[in-house]
CSV table of C-alpha atoms in Angstrom, one decimal:
chain,number,residue,atom,x,y,z
M,2,MET,CA,-46.8,-51.9,-7.8
M,3,SER,CA,-45.4,-55.3,-7.0
M,4,SER,CA,-48.7,-57.2,-7.3
M,5,PHE,CA,-52.1,-56.6,-9.1
M,6,VAL,CA,-53.9,-59.3,-7.1
M,7,VAL,CA,-57.2,-58.3,-5.5
M,8,ASN,CA,-59.4,-59.9,-3.0
M,9,ASN,CA,-62.1,-57.2,-3.2
M,10,VAL,CA,-63.7,-55.7,-6.4
M,11,ALA,CA,-64.0,-52.3,-4.6
M,12,GLY,CA,-60.2,-52.4,-4.2
M,13,GLU,CA,-59.8,-51.9,-8.0
M,14,SER,CA,-56.3,-53.2,-8.2
M,15,GLY,CA,-55.1,-54.2,-11.6
M,16,ARG,CA,-53.7,-52.5,-14.6
M,17,LYS,CA,-55.6,-49.6,-16.1
M,18,LEU,CA,-53.6,-49.2,-19.3
M,19,PRO,CA,-55.2,-52.1,-21.2
M,20,GLN,CA,-58.6,-50.6,-20.4
M,21,TYR,CA,-57.6,-47.3,-21.8
M,22,ILE,CA,-56.3,-49.1,-25.0
M,23,ALA,CA,-59.6,-51.0,-25.4
M,24,GLY,CA,-61.7,-48.0,-24.7
M,25,LEU,CA,-59.7,-45.9,-27.2
M,26,ALA,CA,-59.9,-48.6,-29.8
M,27,ALA,CA,-63.7,-48.9,-29.4
M,28,SER,CA,-64.1,-45.2,-29.7
M,29,GLY,CA,-62.3,-45.4,-33.1
M,30,GLY,CA,-65.8,-45.8,-34.5
M,31,ALA,CA,-66.4,-42.3,-33.2
M,32,LEU,CA,-63.6,-41.0,-35.4
M,33,ALA,CA,-65.5,-42.4,-38.4
M,34,ALA,CA,-68.7,-40.8,-37.1
M,35,GLY,CA,-66.9,-37.5,-36.6
M,36,THR,CA,-65.7,-37.5,-40.2
M,37,PHE,CA,-69.3,-37.7,-41.6
M,38,LEU,CA,-70.6,-35.2,-39.1
M,39,GLY,CA,-68.0,-32.6,-40.0
M,40,TRP,CA,-68.0,-33.4,-43.8
M,41,THR,CA,-70.9,-31.1,-44.5
M,42,SER,CA,-69.0,-27.9,-43.5
M,43,PRO,CA,-66.1,-28.1,-46.1
M,44,ALA,CA,-68.4,-29.8,-48.7
M,45,GLU,CA,-71.3,-27.2,-48.7
M,46,ILE,CA,-69.7,-24.4,-50.8
M,47,PRO,CA,-67.9,-26.7,-53.3
M,48,LEU,CA,-71.0,-28.8,-54.0
M,49,VAL,CA,-73.7,-26.1,-53.8
M,50,GLN,CA,-72.0,-23.0,-55.2
M,51,LYS,CA,-69.2,-24.4,-57.3
M,52,GLN,CA,-71.0,-27.6,-58.5
M,53,GLU,CA,-67.8,-29.6,-58.0
M,54,TYR,CA,-69.6,-32.9,-58.6
M,55,GLY,CA,-70.9,-31.7,-62.0
M,56,PHE,CA,-74.6,-31.6,-61.2
M,57,PRO,CA,-76.7,-28.9,-59.5
M,58,ILE,CA,-77.3,-29.2,-55.7
M,59,SER,CA,-79.6,-26.6,-54.2
M,60,THR,CA,-79.5,-25.3,-50.6
M,61,GLU,CA,-82.6,-27.3,-49.9
M,62,ASP,CA,-81.0,-30.4,-51.4
M,63,PHE,CA,-78.0,-30.0,-49.2
M,64,SER,CA,-80.0,-29.6,-46.1
M,65,TRP,CA,-81.5,-33.0,-46.9
M,66,ILE,CA,-78.0,-34.4,-47.7
M,67,GLY,CA,-76.7,-33.1,-44.3
M,68,SER,CA,-79.6,-34.4,-42.3
M,69,MET,CA,-80.1,-37.8,-43.8
M,70,ALA,CA,-77.2,-39.2,-41.7
M,71,ASN,CA,-79.3,-38.4,-38.6
M,72,LEU,CA,-82.2,-40.4,-39.9
M,73,GLY,CA,-80.0,-43.4,-40.6
M,74,ALA,CA,-78.5,-43.1,-37.1
M,75,ALA,CA,-81.9,-43.0,-35.5
M,76,LEU,CA,-83.1,-46.1,-37.5
M,77,MET,CA,-80.1,-48.2,-36.2
M,78,CYS,CA,-80.3,-47.5,-32.5
M,79,PHE,CA,-82.7,-50.4,-31.8
M,80,PRO,CA,-81.2,-53.0,-34.1
M,81,ILE,CA,-77.7,-52.4,-32.6
M,82,GLY,CA,-79.0,-53.2,-29.1
M,83,ILE,CA,-80.4,-56.6,-30.4
M,84,LEU,CA,-77.2,-57.2,-32.4
M,85,MET,CA,-75.1,-56.6,-29.3
M,86,LYS,CA,-77.1,-59.2,-27.4
M,87,MET,CA,-76.9,-61.7,-30.2
M,88,ILE,CA,-73.2,-61.6,-31.4
M,89,GLY,CA,-71.6,-59.4,-28.7
M,90,ARG,CA,-70.5,-55.8,-28.4
M,91,LYS,CA,-67.3,-56.3,-30.3
M,92,TRP,CA,-68.7,-58.0,-33.3
M,93,ALA,CA,-71.7,-55.7,-33.5
M,94,MET,CA,-69.3,-52.8,-33.8
M,95,LEU,CA,-67.1,-54.5,-36.3
M,96,THR,CA,-70.2,-55.3,-38.5
M,97,MET,CA,-70.8,-51.5,-38.7
M,98,VAL,CA,-67.7,-51.1,-40.8
M,99,LEU,CA,-69.8,-52.3,-43.8
M,100,PRO,CA,-72.5,-49.6,-43.9
M,101,LEU,CA,-69.8,-47.0,-43.3
M,102,LEU,CA,-67.8,-48.2,-46.3
M,103,LEU,CA,-70.9,-48.4,-48.5
M,104,GLY,CA,-71.9,-44.9,-47.5
M,105,TRP,CA,-68.5,-43.4,-48.5
M,106,LEU,CA,-68.5,-45.4,-51.8
M,107,LEU,CA,-71.9,-43.9,-52.7
M,108,ILE,CA,-70.6,-40.4,-51.9
M,109,ILE,CA,-67.3,-40.9,-53.7
M,110,PHE,CA,-69.0,-42.1,-57.0
M,111,ALA,CA,-72.2,-40.0,-56.7
M,112,ASN,CA,-73.6,-38.6,-59.9
M,113,ASN,CA,-76.9,-37.3,-58.5
M,114,VAL,CA,-78.4,-35.9,-55.3
M,115,ALA,CA,-80.1,-39.2,-54.5
M,116,MET,CA,-76.8,-41.1,-54.3
M,117,LEU,CA,-75.4,-38.5,-51.9
M,118,MET,CA,-78.5,-38.7,-49.7
M,119,VAL,CA,-78.4,-42.6,-49.6
M,120,GLY,CA,-74.7,-42.5,-48.9
M,121,ARG,CA,-75.2,-40.2,-46.0
M,122,PHE,CA,-78.1,-42.4,-44.8
M,123,PHE,CA,-75.7,-45.4,-44.6
M,124,LEU,CA,-73.1,-43.4,-42.9
M,125,GLY,CA,-75.7,-42.5,-40.3
M,126,ILE,CA,-76.5,-46.2,-39.8
M,127,GLY,CA,-72.9,-47.0,-39.0
M,128,GLY,CA,-72.2,-43.9,-36.9
M,129,GLY,CA,-75.4,-44.1,-35.0
M,130,ALA,CA,-74.7,-47.7,-34.0
M,131,PHE,CA,-71.4,-46.7,-32.5
M,132,CYS,CA,-73.2,-44.1,-30.3
M,133,ILE,CA,-75.0,-46.9,-28.5
M,134,ALA,CA,-72.4,-49.7,-28.8
M,135,ALA,CA,-69.2,-47.9,-27.8
M,136,PRO,CA,-70.4,-46.3,-24.6
M,137,THR,CA,-72.0,-49.6,-23.6
M,138,TYR,CA,-68.7,-51.5,-24.3
M,139,THR,CA,-66.5,-48.9,-22.4
M,140,ALA,CA,-68.9,-48.8,-19.4
M,141,GLU,CA,-68.7,-52.7,-19.2
M,142,ILE,CA,-64.9,-53.1,-19.5
M,143,ALA,CA,-63.9,-50.2,-17.2
M,144,GLN,CA,-63.4,-50.2,-13.5
M,145,SER,CA,-65.4,-47.5,-11.6
M,146,SER,CA,-62.5,-45.2,-11.0
M,147,ILE,CA,-61.8,-44.6,-14.7
M,148,ARG,CA,-65.3,-45.3,-16.2
M,149,GLY,CA,-65.9,-41.6,-16.7
M,150,THR,CA,-62.6,-41.0,-18.5
M,151,LEU,CA,-63.2,-43.9,-20.8
M,152,GLY,CA,-66.7,-42.7,-21.4
M,153,THR,CA,-65.4,-39.4,-22.7
M,154,PHE,CA,-63.2,-41.1,-25.3
M,155,PHE,CA,-66.2,-41.4,-27.6
M,156,GLN,CA,-66.8,-37.7,-27.9
M,157,LEU,CA,-63.1,-36.9,-28.0
M,158,LEU,CA,-62.7,-39.1,-31.1
M,159,VAL,CA,-65.8,-37.5,-32.7
M,160,THR,CA,-64.2,-34.1,-32.3
M,161,ILE,CA,-60.9,-35.3,-33.7
M,162,GLY,CA,-62.8,-36.7,-36.7
M,163,ILE,CA,-64.5,-33.4,-37.2
M,164,LEU,CA,-61.2,-31.5,-37.0
M,165,PHE,CA,-59.6,-34.0,-39.3
M,166,VAL,CA,-62.2,-33.3,-42.0
M,167,TYR,CA,-62.0,-29.5,-41.5
M,168,GLY,CA,-58.2,-29.7,-42.0
M,169,VAL,CA,-58.1,-32.1,-44.9
M,170,GLY,CA,-61.2,-30.5,-46.5
M,171,ALA,CA,-59.3,-27.2,-46.7
M,172,ALA,CA,-56.5,-28.8,-48.8
M,173,VAL,CA,-58.4,-31.3,-51.2
M,174,ASN,CA,-61.6,-31.5,-53.1
M,175,VAL,CA,-64.7,-33.2,-51.8
M,176,GLN,CA,-64.2,-36.4,-53.7
M,177,VAL,CA,-60.6,-36.9,-52.4
M,178,LEU,CA,-61.8,-35.9,-48.9
M,179,SER,CA,-64.5,-38.6,-49.1
M,180,ILE,CA,-61.9,-41.2,-50.2
M,181,ILE,CA,-59.7,-40.4,-47.2
M,182,CYS,CA,-62.7,-40.6,-44.9
M,183,GLY,CA,-63.6,-44.0,-46.3
M,184,VAL,CA,-60.3,-45.5,-45.2
M,185,ILE,CA,-60.9,-44.7,-41.5
M,186,PRO,CA,-63.6,-47.4,-40.9
M,187,LEU,CA,-61.1,-50.0,-42.3
M,188,VAL,CA,-58.4,-48.8,-39.9
M,189,PHE,CA,-60.8,-49.0,-37.0
M,190,GLY,CA,-61.9,-52.5,-37.9
M,191,LEU,CA,-58.3,-53.7,-38.2
M,192,ILE,CA,-57.4,-52.3,-34.8
M,193,PHE,CA,-60.6,-53.2,-32.9
M,194,PHE,CA,-60.4,-56.8,-34.2
M,195,PHE,CA,-57.7,-57.5,-31.6
M,196,MET,CA,-59.6,-56.0,-28.6
M,197,PRO,CA,-61.4,-58.3,-26.1
M,198,GLU,CA,-65.1,-58.9,-26.0
M,199,SER,CA,-67.0,-57.4,-23.0
M,200,PRO,CA,-66.8,-59.8,-20.0
M,201,HIS,CA,-70.5,-58.9,-19.3
M,202,TYR,CA,-71.4,-60.5,-22.7
M,203,PHE,CA,-69.5,-63.7,-21.9
M,204,ILE,CA,-71.2,-64.0,-18.5
M,205,GLU,CA,-74.6,-63.5,-20.3
M,206,LYS,CA,-73.7,-66.4,-22.5
M,207,ASN,CA,-72.5,-68.6,-19.6
M,208,ARG,CA,-68.9,-68.5,-21.0
M,209,GLU,CA,-67.1,-68.0,-17.7
M,210,ASP,CA,-63.7,-69.0,-19.0
M,211,ASP,CA,-63.9,-66.5,-21.8
M,212,ALA,CA,-65.0,-63.8,-19.3
M,213,SER,CA,-62.0,-64.7,-17.2
M,214,LYS,CA,-59.7,-64.3,-20.2
M,215,SER,CA,-61.3,-61.0,-21.1
M,216,LEU,CA,-60.7,-59.6,-17.6
M,217,LYS,CA,-57.1,-60.9,-17.6
M,218,TRP,CA,-56.6,-59.0,-20.8
M,219,LEU,CA,-58.2,-55.8,-19.4
M,220,ARG,CA,-56.8,-55.9,-15.9
M,221,GLY,CA,-53.5,-57.6,-16.4
M,222,ASN,CA,-52.3,-61.3,-16.0
M,223,ARG,CA,-51.6,-60.9,-12.3
M,224,TYR,CA,-55.1,-59.7,-11.6
M,225,ASP,CA,-57.3,-62.1,-9.5
M,226,GLU,CA,-60.5,-61.8,-11.5
M,227,ARG,CA,-62.5,-64.3,-9.3
M,228,ALA,CA,-64.2,-61.7,-7.2
M,229,GLU,CA,-65.3,-59.7,-10.3
M,230,ILE,CA,-66.5,-62.8,-12.0
M,231,GLU,CA,-68.6,-63.7,-9.1
M,232,GLU,CA,-70.0,-60.2,-9.0
M,233,LEU,CA,-70.9,-60.3,-12.7
M,234,LYS,CA,-72.5,-63.8,-12.3
M,235,ALA,CA,-74.6,-62.6,-9.3
M,236,GLU,CA,-75.6,-59.5,-11.4
M,237,ASP,CA,-76.5,-61.7,-14.4
M,238,ALA,CA,-78.4,-64.2,-12.2
M,239,LYS,CA,-80.4,-61.3,-10.7
M,240,ILE,CA,-81.2,-60.0,-14.2
M,241,ARG,CA,-82.4,-63.5,-15.3
M,242,GLU,CA,-84.5,-63.8,-12.2
M,243,ASP,CA,-85.9,-60.3,-12.7
M,244,LYS,CA,-86.2,-60.7,-16.5
M,245,ILE,CA,-88.9,-58.4,-17.6
M,246,THR,CA,-90.8,-57.4,-20.8
M,247,PHE,CA,-90.6,-54.1,-22.6
M,248,VAL,CA,-93.7,-52.9,-20.9
M,249,GLN,CA,-92.7,-54.1,-17.4
M,250,GLY,CA,-89.4,-52.2,-17.8
M,251,PHE,CA,-91.2,-48.9,-17.8
M,252,LYS,CA,-92.9,-49.7,-14.5
M,253,GLN,CA,-89.6,-49.7,-12.7
M,254,ARG,CA,-88.8,-46.5,-10.8
M,255,ALA,CA,-85.1,-46.6,-11.6
M,256,THR,CA,-85.8,-47.1,-15.3
M,257,ILE,CA,-88.3,-44.2,-15.4
M,258,ARG,CA,-85.9,-41.9,-13.7
M,259,ALA,CA,-83.0,-43.0,-15.9
M,260,LEU,CA,-85.1,-42.4,-19.0
M,261,ILE,CA,-86.2,-39.0,-17.9
M,262,ILE,CA,-82.6,-38.0,-17.2
M,263,SER,CA,-81.3,-39.5,-20.5
M,264,LEU,CA,-83.9,-38.0,-22.7
M,265,GLY,CA,-83.6,-34.7,-21.0
M,266,LEU,CA,-79.9,-34.6,-21.5
M,267,MET,CA,-80.2,-35.5,-25.2
M,268,PHE,CA,-82.9,-32.9,-25.6
M,269,PHE,CA,-80.8,-30.1,-24.2
M,270,GLN,CA,-77.7,-31.4,-26.0
M,271,GLN,CA,-79.2,-31.1,-29.4
M,272,LEU,CA,-81.4,-28.0,-28.7
M,273,SER,CA,-78.4,-26.1,-27.6
M,274,GLY,CA,-77.8,-25.8,-31.4
M,275,ILE,CA,-74.6,-27.8,-31.6
M,276,ASN,CA,-75.3,-29.5,-34.9
M,277,ALA,CA,-76.4,-26.1,-36.4
M,278,VAL,CA,-73.0,-24.7,-35.3
M,279,ILE,CA,-71.0,-27.7,-36.5
M,280,PHE,CA,-72.8,-28.2,-39.8
M,281,TYR,CA,-72.9,-24.5,-40.7
M,282,THR,CA,-69.7,-23.2,-39.1
M,283,THR,CA,-68.6,-21.9,-42.5
M,284,THR,CA,-71.9,-20.2,-43.1
M,285,ILE,CA,-71.9,-18.5,-39.7
M,286,PHE,CA,-68.4,-17.1,-40.2
M,287,ASP,CA,-69.3,-15.9,-43.7
M,288,ASP,CA,-72.4,-14.2,-42.4
M,289,ALA,CA,-70.4,-12.7,-39.5
M,290,ASN,CA,-68.1,-11.0,-42.1
M,291,THR,CA,-65.1,-11.5,-39.8
M,292,GLY,CA,-62.4,-11.1,-42.4
M,293,LEU,CA,-61.1,-14.4,-41.4
M,294,GLU,CA,-61.1,-17.1,-44.1
M,295,ALA,CA,-63.9,-19.5,-43.4
M,296,THR,CA,-61.8,-22.6,-43.7
M,297,ALA,CA,-59.3,-21.2,-41.2
M,298,ALA,CA,-62.1,-20.3,-38.8
M,299,THR,CA,-63.6,-23.8,-38.9
M,300,ILE,CA,-60.2,-25.4,-38.3
M,301,ILE,CA,-59.7,-23.1,-35.2
M,302,VAL,CA,-63.1,-24.2,-34.0
M,303,GLY,CA,-62.2,-27.8,-34.5
M,304,VAL,CA,-58.9,-27.5,-32.5
M,305,ILE,CA,-60.8,-25.8,-29.6
M,306,GLN,CA,-63.3,-28.7,-29.6
M,307,VAL,CA,-60.6,-31.3,-29.5
M,308,VAL,CA,-58.6,-29.6,-26.7
M,309,ALA,CA,-61.7,-29.0,-24.6
M,310,THR,CA,-63.0,-32.6,-25.0
M,311,LEU,CA,-59.5,-33.8,-24.1
M,312,LEU,CA,-59.7,-31.7,-20.9
M,313,ALA,CA,-63.0,-33.3,-20.1
M,314,THR,CA,-61.4,-36.8,-20.2
M,315,PHE,CA,-59.0,-35.7,-17.4
M,316,ILE,CA,-61.5,-34.0,-15.2
M,317,VAL,CA,-64.8,-35.8,-15.5
M,318,ASP,CA,-63.9,-38.4,-12.9
M,319,LYS,CA,-62.5,-35.7,-10.6
M,320,ALA,CA,-65.0,-32.8,-10.9
M,321,GLY,CA,-68.1,-35.0,-11.5
M,322,ARG,CA,-70.8,-35.1,-14.1
M,323,ARG,CA,-73.3,-32.6,-12.7
M,324,ILE,CA,-71.0,-29.6,-12.2
M,325,LEU,CA,-69.5,-30.0,-15.7
M,326,LEU,CA,-73.0,-30.2,-17.3
M,327,MET,CA,-74.2,-27.1,-15.5
M,328,ILE,CA,-71.1,-25.0,-16.4
M,329,SER,CA,-71.3,-26.3,-19.9
M,330,ASP,CA,-74.9,-25.4,-20.5
M,331,PHE,CA,-74.8,-22.0,-18.8
M,332,PHE,CA,-71.8,-20.8,-20.8
M,333,MET,CA,-73.3,-22.2,-24.0
M,334,ALA,CA,-76.3,-19.9,-23.2
M,335,VAL,CA,-73.9,-17.0,-22.8
M,336,SER,CA,-72.3,-17.8,-26.1
M,337,THR,CA,-75.5,-18.0,-28.1
M,338,ILE,CA,-76.7,-14.8,-26.4
M,339,LEU,CA,-73.5,-13.1,-27.7
M,340,LEU,CA,-74.2,-14.5,-31.2
M,341,ALA,CA,-77.8,-13.3,-31.0
M,342,VAL,CA,-76.8,-9.8,-30.0
M,343,TYR,CA,-74.2,-9.6,-32.7
M,344,PHE,CA,-76.5,-10.7,-35.5
M,345,GLN,CA,-79.4,-8.5,-34.1
M,346,LEU,CA,-77.1,-5.4,-34.3
M,347,LYS,CA,-76.0,-6.4,-37.8
M,348,GLU,CA,-79.6,-6.8,-39.0
M,349,ASP,CA,-80.6,-3.4,-37.5
M,350,ASP,CA,-77.5,-1.5,-38.8
M,351,ALA,CA,-74.5,-3.3,-40.2
M,352,SER,CA,-72.2,-0.3,-39.4
M,353,GLN,CA,-72.7,-1.0,-35.7
M,354,VAL,CA,-70.7,-4.2,-36.0
M,355,ALA,CA,-68.1,-3.0,-38.4
M,356,ASN,CA,-65.4,-3.3,-35.7
M,357,LEU,CA,-67.0,-6.4,-33.9
M,358,GLY,CA,-65.9,-9.1,-36.3
M,359,TRP,CA,-64.1,-10.8,-33.4
M,360,LEU,CA,-67.3,-11.2,-31.3
M,361,PRO,CA,-68.9,-14.1,-33.3
M,362,VAL,CA,-65.5,-15.8,-33.5
M,363,LEU,CA,-65.1,-15.6,-29.7
M,364,ALA,CA,-68.7,-16.7,-29.1
M,365,VAL,CA,-68.5,-19.7,-31.4
M,366,CYS,CA,-65.1,-20.8,-29.8
M,367,LEU,CA,-66.6,-20.4,-26.3
M,368,PHE,CA,-69.7,-22.4,-27.3
M,369,ILE,CA,-67.6,-25.2,-28.8
M,370,ALA,CA,-65.3,-25.3,-25.8
M,371,MET,CA,-68.2,-25.4,-23.2
M,372,PHE,CA,-70.1,-28.0,-25.2
M,373,SER,CA,-67.0,-30.2,-25.4
M,374,ILE,CA,-66.3,-30.3,-21.6
M,375,GLY,CA,-69.9,-31.1,-20.6
M,376,PHE,CA,-72.9,-31.6,-22.9
M,377,GLY,CA,-70.8,-33.2,-25.6
M,378,PRO,CA,-69.4,-36.3,-23.9
M,379,ILE,CA,-71.4,-36.6,-20.7
M,380,PRO,CA,-74.9,-37.4,-22.0
M,381,TRP,CA,-73.6,-40.4,-23.9
M,382,LEU,CA,-71.4,-41.5,-21.0
M,383,MET,CA,-74.4,-41.4,-18.6
M,384,VAL,CA,-76.6,-43.4,-21.0
M,385,GLY,CA,-74.1,-46.2,-20.6
M,386,GLU,CA,-74.2,-45.7,-16.8
M,387,LEU,CA,-77.9,-45.2,-15.9
M,388,PHE,CA,-79.8,-48.2,-17.3
M,389,ALA,CA,-79.8,-51.6,-15.6
M,390,ASN,CA,-78.7,-54.5,-17.8
M,391,ASN,CA,-82.2,-56.1,-17.7
M,392,VAL,CA,-83.7,-53.0,-19.5
M,393,LYS,CA,-80.6,-51.6,-21.3
M,394,ALA,CA,-81.4,-53.4,-24.6
M,395,TYR,CA,-84.9,-51.9,-24.5
M,396,VAL,CA,-84.4,-48.5,-23.2
M,397,SER,CA,-80.9,-47.2,-24.1
M,398,PRO,CA,-81.7,-47.1,-27.8
M,399,LEU,CA,-84.6,-44.8,-27.0
M,400,ALA,CA,-82.1,-42.2,-25.9
M,401,GLY,CA,-80.1,-42.7,-29.1
M,402,VAL,CA,-83.2,-42.5,-31.4
M,403,PHE,CA,-84.4,-39.4,-29.6
M,404,ASN,CA,-80.9,-37.7,-29.9
M,405,TRP,CA,-80.6,-38.4,-33.6
M,406,LEU,CA,-84.1,-37.4,-34.5
M,407,LEU,CA,-83.5,-34.1,-32.7
M,408,ALA,CA,-80.2,-33.8,-34.6
M,409,PHE,CA,-82.1,-34.4,-37.8
M,410,LEU,CA,-84.7,-31.8,-36.9
M,411,VAL,CA,-82.2,-29.1,-35.9
M,412,THR,CA,-80.0,-29.7,-39.0
M,413,LYS,CA,-82.9,-29.8,-41.4
M,414,VAL,CA,-84.8,-26.8,-40.1
M,415,PHE,CA,-81.9,-24.6,-39.2
M,416,THR,CA,-82.0,-22.8,-42.6
M,417,ASN,CA,-85.8,-22.6,-42.4
M,418,LEU,CA,-85.7,-21.2,-38.9
M,419,ARG,CA,-83.0,-18.7,-40.0
M,420,ASP,CA,-85.3,-17.6,-42.8
M,421,ALA,CA,-88.3,-17.3,-40.5
M,422,LEU,CA,-86.7,-15.8,-37.3
M,423,GLY,CA,-83.5,-14.4,-38.7
M,424,ILE,CA,-80.2,-15.8,-37.5
M,425,ALA,CA,-80.4,-13.6,-34.4
M,426,GLY,CA,-83.8,-15.1,-33.5
M,427,VAL,CA,-82.5,-18.7,-33.9
M,428,PHE,CA,-79.7,-18.0,-31.4
M,429,TRP,CA,-82.0,-16.3,-29.0
M,430,LEU,CA,-84.0,-19.5,-29.1
M,431,PHE,CA,-81.0,-21.7,-28.5
M,432,SER,CA,-79.8,-19.6,-25.6
M,433,GLY,CA,-83.2,-19.8,-23.8
M,434,LEU,CA,-83.2,-23.6,-24.2
M,435,SER,CA,-79.6,-23.8,-22.8
M,436,LEU,CA,-80.6,-21.8,-19.7
M,437,LEU,CA,-83.5,-24.2,-19.2
M,438,GLY,CA,-81.1,-27.1,-19.5
M,439,THR,CA,-79.0,-25.7,-16.7
M,440,VAL,CA,-82.0,-25.7,-14.4
M,441,PHE,CA,-82.9,-29.3,-15.5
M,442,VAL,CA,-79.4,-30.6,-14.6
M,443,PHE,CA,-79.5,-28.9,-11.2
M,444,PHE,CA,-82.8,-30.4,-10.1
M,445,ILE,CA,-83.0,-33.7,-12.0
M,446,VAL,CA,-79.5,-35.1,-12.9
M,447,PRO,CA,-77.7,-37.2,-10.2
M,448,GLU,CA,-74.0,-37.5,-9.7
M,449,THR,CA,-72.7,-40.9,-10.8
M,450,LYS,CA,-69.0,-40.1,-10.3
M,451,GLY,CA,-67.1,-42.8,-8.4
M,452,ILE,CA,-70.0,-45.3,-7.8
M,453,THR,CA,-70.6,-48.7,-9.3
M,454,LEU,CA,-73.3,-49.4,-11.9
M,455,ALA,CA,-75.1,-51.5,-9.3
M,456,GLU,CA,-75.0,-48.5,-6.8
M,457,ILE,CA,-76.4,-46.2,-9.5
M,458,GLN,CA,-79.5,-48.5,-9.8
M,459,ARG,CA,-80.0,-48.4,-6.1
M,460,MET,CA,-79.7,-44.6,-6.1
M,461,LEU,CA,-82.3,-44.3,-8.9
M,462,SER,CA,-84.6,-46.6,-7.0
M,463,GLY,CA,-84.6,-44.2,-4.1
M,464,GLU,CA,-81.9,-45.5,-1.8
M,465,LYS,CA,-79.1,-43.3,-0.5
M,466,VAL,CA,-75.6,-44.3,-1.7
M,467,ARG,CA,-72.5,-43.2,0.2
M,468,ARG,CA,-69.9,-41.7,-2.0
M,469,SER,CA,-66.3,-40.6,-1.4
M,470,SER,CA,-67.1,-36.9,-1.9
M,471,GLY,CA,-70.3,-35.0,-1.5
M,472,HIS,CA,-72.3,-34.4,-4.6
M,473,SER,CA,-75.9,-33.9,-3.5
M,474,ASN,CA,-78.8,-33.9,-5.8
M,475,PRO,CA,-82.3,-33.1,-4.5
M,476,ALA,CA,-84.1,-35.3,-7.0
M,477,MET,CA,-82.3,-38.4,-5.8
M,478,GLU,CA,-82.8,-37.7,-2.1
M,479,ASP,CA,-86.6,-37.8,-1.6
M,480,ASP,CA,-86.7,-41.1,0.1
M,481,GLU,CA,-85.6,-41.9,3.7
M,482,LYS,CA,-84.0,-45.2,3.1
M,483,PRO,CA,-81.0,-46.6,4.9
M,484,GLU,CA,-77.6,-45.8,3.5
M,485,THR,CA,-75.9,-48.5,1.5
M,486,ARG,CA,-72.4,-49.0,0.5
């Protein structure tokens, strides 16, 4: 390409590579989040059964240790929105390095259960903040044609973090693993320090020259950013003109629809049973009696998760969000049905599954793969897309809080549910919820592929938006309003 100059924002000329670099760097916080999400799997047996830390930890204690991170994450979802408004998206994320470091230090030097729980809580504060800040940052720096791909980077780095912990945890003790994990936030901070601030933030603060420099960094020096600056200024002026209170935000049709979609996606993401599978992978393989060493099994699962999420980064802007979500949820239901059948047969008569050790391995691998191409990355991506800027600070954190509270609930009560319903009953429950989620996506979730953030707001308000390829959605087509471009 001889020139990157544009006269029209819709033309989307300009370099894409710097946007990929910035998006990947921002998602480095997700790598840190992935390490503490995956940490419970290799840590459970050494800490609970082998008392590697030198003090007793019961199964109930460990369920609290595992789930405390989710409470910390839920607590941070609203403050991070305020922080992003005050000091910018970049510095809000850099600030989160501190609670992550504190959390790992408490775990590394823990001499009682309380220190482990508080350490996990601080890890949740840092990781939960990234779940809001990173998708917001990537949605704001990316052009429409690659916004979906950049949005999936977050989940990809989470899965790489989980795989990293599975692999390292198989070779070292829990304390050394925790030390290694504690280095990752420092590396993230060092790299992300050199990335640009979101141009949206600079426009919000009337810093047009800085916004121009940011866009030049992101789109290339030969990019004519004037049209995009004018669009951002017009959008910001409209937001200031339409400035609303927390209560007024919930009276807007677009906001209500976006909230229903976001909370629904978060509900079905967590109630698919993903955290139960990730946090207790080792236990599931032990119970399945596969003959495969549990640490090897979890590493295999981690590899599948990374590969499937990587696949999602390549196809989400081509296939679209809705179709990937429906395929994902339907086959997660199939996977949990297979697990339920296996454990049901095992409970009735263990001899029936003597030659079926491969079935739970296949089911878990299929579950992780299907989660990773759809319900893993896309709900967080869509939270960054669906809410208008004048309500994003109020409403986006609600989706994050809801997600992490559900994650806490699933993680905390998994063992209790298993005791009450049996492991087969738990997976029957998850499969039913995943089938319900498939129906929810079909009727409620719109396709946001290939349209701008402004067009998404018009679509949620009831207008019809012309798109390059047909992705119909009944819930978004109930108004007879003129088509807009």
